[in-house]
Short mmCIF file of C-alpha atoms in Angstrom, two decimals:
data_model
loop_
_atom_site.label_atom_id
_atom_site.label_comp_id
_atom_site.label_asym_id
_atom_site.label_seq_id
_atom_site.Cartn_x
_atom_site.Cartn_y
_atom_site.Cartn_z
CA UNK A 1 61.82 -3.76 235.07
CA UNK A 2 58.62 -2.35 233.77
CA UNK A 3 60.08 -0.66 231.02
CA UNK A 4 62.21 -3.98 230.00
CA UNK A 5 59.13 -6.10 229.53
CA UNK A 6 57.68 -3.67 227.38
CA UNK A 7 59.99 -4.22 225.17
CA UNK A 8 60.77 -7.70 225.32
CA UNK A 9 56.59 -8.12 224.70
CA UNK A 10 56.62 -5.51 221.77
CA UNK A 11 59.93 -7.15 220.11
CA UNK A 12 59.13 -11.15 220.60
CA UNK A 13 56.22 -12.98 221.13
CA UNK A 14 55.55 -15.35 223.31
CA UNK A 15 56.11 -18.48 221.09
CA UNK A 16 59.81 -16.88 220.19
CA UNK A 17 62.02 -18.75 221.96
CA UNK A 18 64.75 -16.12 222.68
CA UNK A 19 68.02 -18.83 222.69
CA UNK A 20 67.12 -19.26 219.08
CA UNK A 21 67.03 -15.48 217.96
CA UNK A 22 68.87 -15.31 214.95
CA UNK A 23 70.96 -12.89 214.88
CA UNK A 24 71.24 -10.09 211.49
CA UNK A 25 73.49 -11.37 208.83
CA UNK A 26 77.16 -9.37 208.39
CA UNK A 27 77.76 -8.64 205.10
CA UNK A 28 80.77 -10.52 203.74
CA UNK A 29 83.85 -9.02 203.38
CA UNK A 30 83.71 -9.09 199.70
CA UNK A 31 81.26 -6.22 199.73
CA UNK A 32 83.24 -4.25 201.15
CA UNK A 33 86.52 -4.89 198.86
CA UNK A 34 84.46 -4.54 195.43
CA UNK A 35 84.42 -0.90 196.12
CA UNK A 36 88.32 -1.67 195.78
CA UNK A 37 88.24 -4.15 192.79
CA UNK A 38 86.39 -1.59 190.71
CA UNK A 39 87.84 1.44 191.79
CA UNK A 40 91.73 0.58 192.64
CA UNK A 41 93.91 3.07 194.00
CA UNK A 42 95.48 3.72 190.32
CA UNK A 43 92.57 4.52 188.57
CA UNK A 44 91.64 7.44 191.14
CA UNK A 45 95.33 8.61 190.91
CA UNK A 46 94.96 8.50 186.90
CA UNK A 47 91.40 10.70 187.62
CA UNK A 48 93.47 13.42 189.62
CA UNK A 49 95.91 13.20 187.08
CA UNK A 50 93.24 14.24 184.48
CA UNK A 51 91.99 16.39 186.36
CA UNK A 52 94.93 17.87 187.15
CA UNK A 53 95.94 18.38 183.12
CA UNK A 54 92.27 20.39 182.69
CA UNK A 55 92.94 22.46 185.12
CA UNK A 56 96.38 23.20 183.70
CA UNK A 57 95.37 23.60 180.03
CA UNK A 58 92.29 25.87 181.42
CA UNK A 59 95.05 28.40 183.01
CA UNK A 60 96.97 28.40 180.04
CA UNK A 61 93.94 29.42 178.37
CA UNK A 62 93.07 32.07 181.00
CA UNK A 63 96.90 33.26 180.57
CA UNK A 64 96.85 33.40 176.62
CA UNK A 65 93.12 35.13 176.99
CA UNK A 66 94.68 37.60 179.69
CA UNK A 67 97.94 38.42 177.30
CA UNK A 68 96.17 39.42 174.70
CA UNK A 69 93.32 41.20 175.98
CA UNK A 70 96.36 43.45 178.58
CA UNK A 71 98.23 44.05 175.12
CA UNK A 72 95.11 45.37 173.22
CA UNK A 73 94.21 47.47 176.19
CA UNK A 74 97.91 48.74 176.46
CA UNK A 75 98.40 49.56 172.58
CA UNK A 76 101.58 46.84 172.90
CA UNK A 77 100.75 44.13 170.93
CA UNK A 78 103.32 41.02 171.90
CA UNK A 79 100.82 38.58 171.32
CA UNK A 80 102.40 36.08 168.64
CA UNK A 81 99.73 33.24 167.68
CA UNK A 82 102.87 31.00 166.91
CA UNK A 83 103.98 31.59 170.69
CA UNK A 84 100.46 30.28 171.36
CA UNK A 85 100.88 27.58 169.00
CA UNK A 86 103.65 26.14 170.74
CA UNK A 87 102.20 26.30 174.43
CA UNK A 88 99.46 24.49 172.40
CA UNK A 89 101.52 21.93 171.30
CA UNK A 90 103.31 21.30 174.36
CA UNK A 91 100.47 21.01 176.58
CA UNK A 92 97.85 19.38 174.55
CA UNK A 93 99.36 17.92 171.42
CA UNK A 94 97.82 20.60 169.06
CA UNK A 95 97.96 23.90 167.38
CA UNK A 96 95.19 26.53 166.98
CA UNK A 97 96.02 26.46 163.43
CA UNK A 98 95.37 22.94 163.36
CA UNK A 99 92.09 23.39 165.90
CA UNK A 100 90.62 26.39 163.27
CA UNK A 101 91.46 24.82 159.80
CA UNK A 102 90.50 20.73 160.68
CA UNK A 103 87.23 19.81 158.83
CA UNK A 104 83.78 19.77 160.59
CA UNK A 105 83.24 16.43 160.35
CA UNK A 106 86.19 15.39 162.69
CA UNK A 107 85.70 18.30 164.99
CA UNK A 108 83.35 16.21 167.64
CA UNK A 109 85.61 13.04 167.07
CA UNK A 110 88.83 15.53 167.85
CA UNK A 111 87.07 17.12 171.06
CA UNK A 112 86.34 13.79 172.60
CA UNK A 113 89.62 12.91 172.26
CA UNK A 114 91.46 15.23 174.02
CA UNK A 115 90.59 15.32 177.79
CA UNK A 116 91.65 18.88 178.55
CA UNK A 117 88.84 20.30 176.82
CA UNK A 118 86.26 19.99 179.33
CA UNK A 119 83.13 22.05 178.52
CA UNK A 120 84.70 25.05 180.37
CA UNK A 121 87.99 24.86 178.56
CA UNK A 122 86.04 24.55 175.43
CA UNK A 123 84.13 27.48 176.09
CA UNK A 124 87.60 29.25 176.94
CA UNK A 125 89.34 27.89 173.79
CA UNK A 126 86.36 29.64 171.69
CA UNK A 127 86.51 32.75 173.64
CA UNK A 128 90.56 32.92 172.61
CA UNK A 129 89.08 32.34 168.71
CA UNK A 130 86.79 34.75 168.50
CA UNK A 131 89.64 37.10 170.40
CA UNK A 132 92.11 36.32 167.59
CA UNK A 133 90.10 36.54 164.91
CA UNK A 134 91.21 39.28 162.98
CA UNK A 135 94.88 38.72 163.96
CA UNK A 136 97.17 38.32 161.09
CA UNK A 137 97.74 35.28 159.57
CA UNK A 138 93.97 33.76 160.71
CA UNK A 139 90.87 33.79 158.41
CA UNK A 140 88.25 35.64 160.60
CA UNK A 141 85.44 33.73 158.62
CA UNK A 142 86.80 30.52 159.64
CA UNK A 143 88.10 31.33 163.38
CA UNK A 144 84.64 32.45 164.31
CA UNK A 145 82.55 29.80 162.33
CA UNK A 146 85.12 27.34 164.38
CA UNK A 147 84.08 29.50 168.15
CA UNK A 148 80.73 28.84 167.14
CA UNK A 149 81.20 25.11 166.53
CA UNK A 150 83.14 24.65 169.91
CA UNK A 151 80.20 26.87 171.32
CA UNK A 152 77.19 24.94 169.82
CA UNK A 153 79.24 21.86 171.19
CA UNK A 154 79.42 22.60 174.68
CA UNK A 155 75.70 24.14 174.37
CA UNK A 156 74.10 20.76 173.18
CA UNK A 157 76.54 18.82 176.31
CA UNK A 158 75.71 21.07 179.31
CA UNK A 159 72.68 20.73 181.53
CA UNK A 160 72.58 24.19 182.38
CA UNK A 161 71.46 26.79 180.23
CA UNK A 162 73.83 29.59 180.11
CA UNK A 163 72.84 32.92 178.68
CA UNK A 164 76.30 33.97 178.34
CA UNK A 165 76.90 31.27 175.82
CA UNK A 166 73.99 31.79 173.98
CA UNK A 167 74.39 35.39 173.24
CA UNK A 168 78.37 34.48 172.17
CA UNK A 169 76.22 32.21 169.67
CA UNK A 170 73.76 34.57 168.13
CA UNK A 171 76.59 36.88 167.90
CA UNK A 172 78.56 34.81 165.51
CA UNK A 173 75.65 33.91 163.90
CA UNK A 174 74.88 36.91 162.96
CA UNK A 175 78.21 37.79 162.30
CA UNK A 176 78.61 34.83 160.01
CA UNK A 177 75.33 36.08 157.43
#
């Protein structure tokens, strides 16, 4: 009993009436369905769908990066950049050859366009350039200026400073003069 009037004299005062306590407001349901109205059902199913095609296109990547680096090591070199080329094609609409001999100027417009090259796939994809560089039937000037574009790109996107990346940068840099 004590400690009830405690808190009935620290929560109302005496001129409160307590039959007219009003009560919090609910929030309307409304609130709650806007969650729904801006995110529907599809568009998180279309998000794990894109998600899903990065993660695909960043194993082929791994895959392409792993065959040719086992063949080098091996002294069997099966790697055939027109093999590549096609898995290319197939799972994101371009070639390497395309990727390597496109213009500057359309490079950022290109990268943006194509969803699968995250900033970790586009690290990958210029890890794979400067790898077949000096393969036949590639210009090693303009493979490696191109790893260093793609590099330079994710550099200026990230938030994290990666050391990794910046050394693959001086190194074509230097490379390049």
């Amino acid at each position: 009993p004590i400690i009830f009037s405690i808190f009935l004299s620290a929560t109302f005062t005496p001129d409160q009436n307590l039959l007219n306590y009003e009560k919090p407001s609910i929030p309307d349901a409304s609130a709650a369905t806007r969650h729904l109205a801006i995110n529907p059902p599809e568009l998180m199913e279309q998000r794990d769908f894109l998600l899903d095609e990065i993660r695909k296109f960043g194993q082929m990547l791994l895959g392409l990066i792993g065959k040719l680096q086992h063949s080098r090591a091996t002294m069997q070199y099966d790697f055939n950049l027109s093999t590549a080329d096609l898995e290319f094609k197939n799972e994101a609409g371009f070639t390497l050859k395309m990727l390597i001999e496109m213009d500057s100027s359309s490079l950022e417009a290109f990268l943006a366009n194509h969803h699968e090259l995250d900033s970790e796939n586009t690290e990958l994809l210029a890890d794979l350039l400067i790898e077949i560089a000096h393969d036949p039937g590639i210009n090693p000037h303009t493979c490696l200026a191109r790893a260093r574009e793609l590099l330079v790109y994710v550099d200026a996107r990230e938030r994290t400073y990666s050391m990794e990346r910046t050394g693959k940068i001086a190194f074509l840099e230097s490379s390049e003069g």
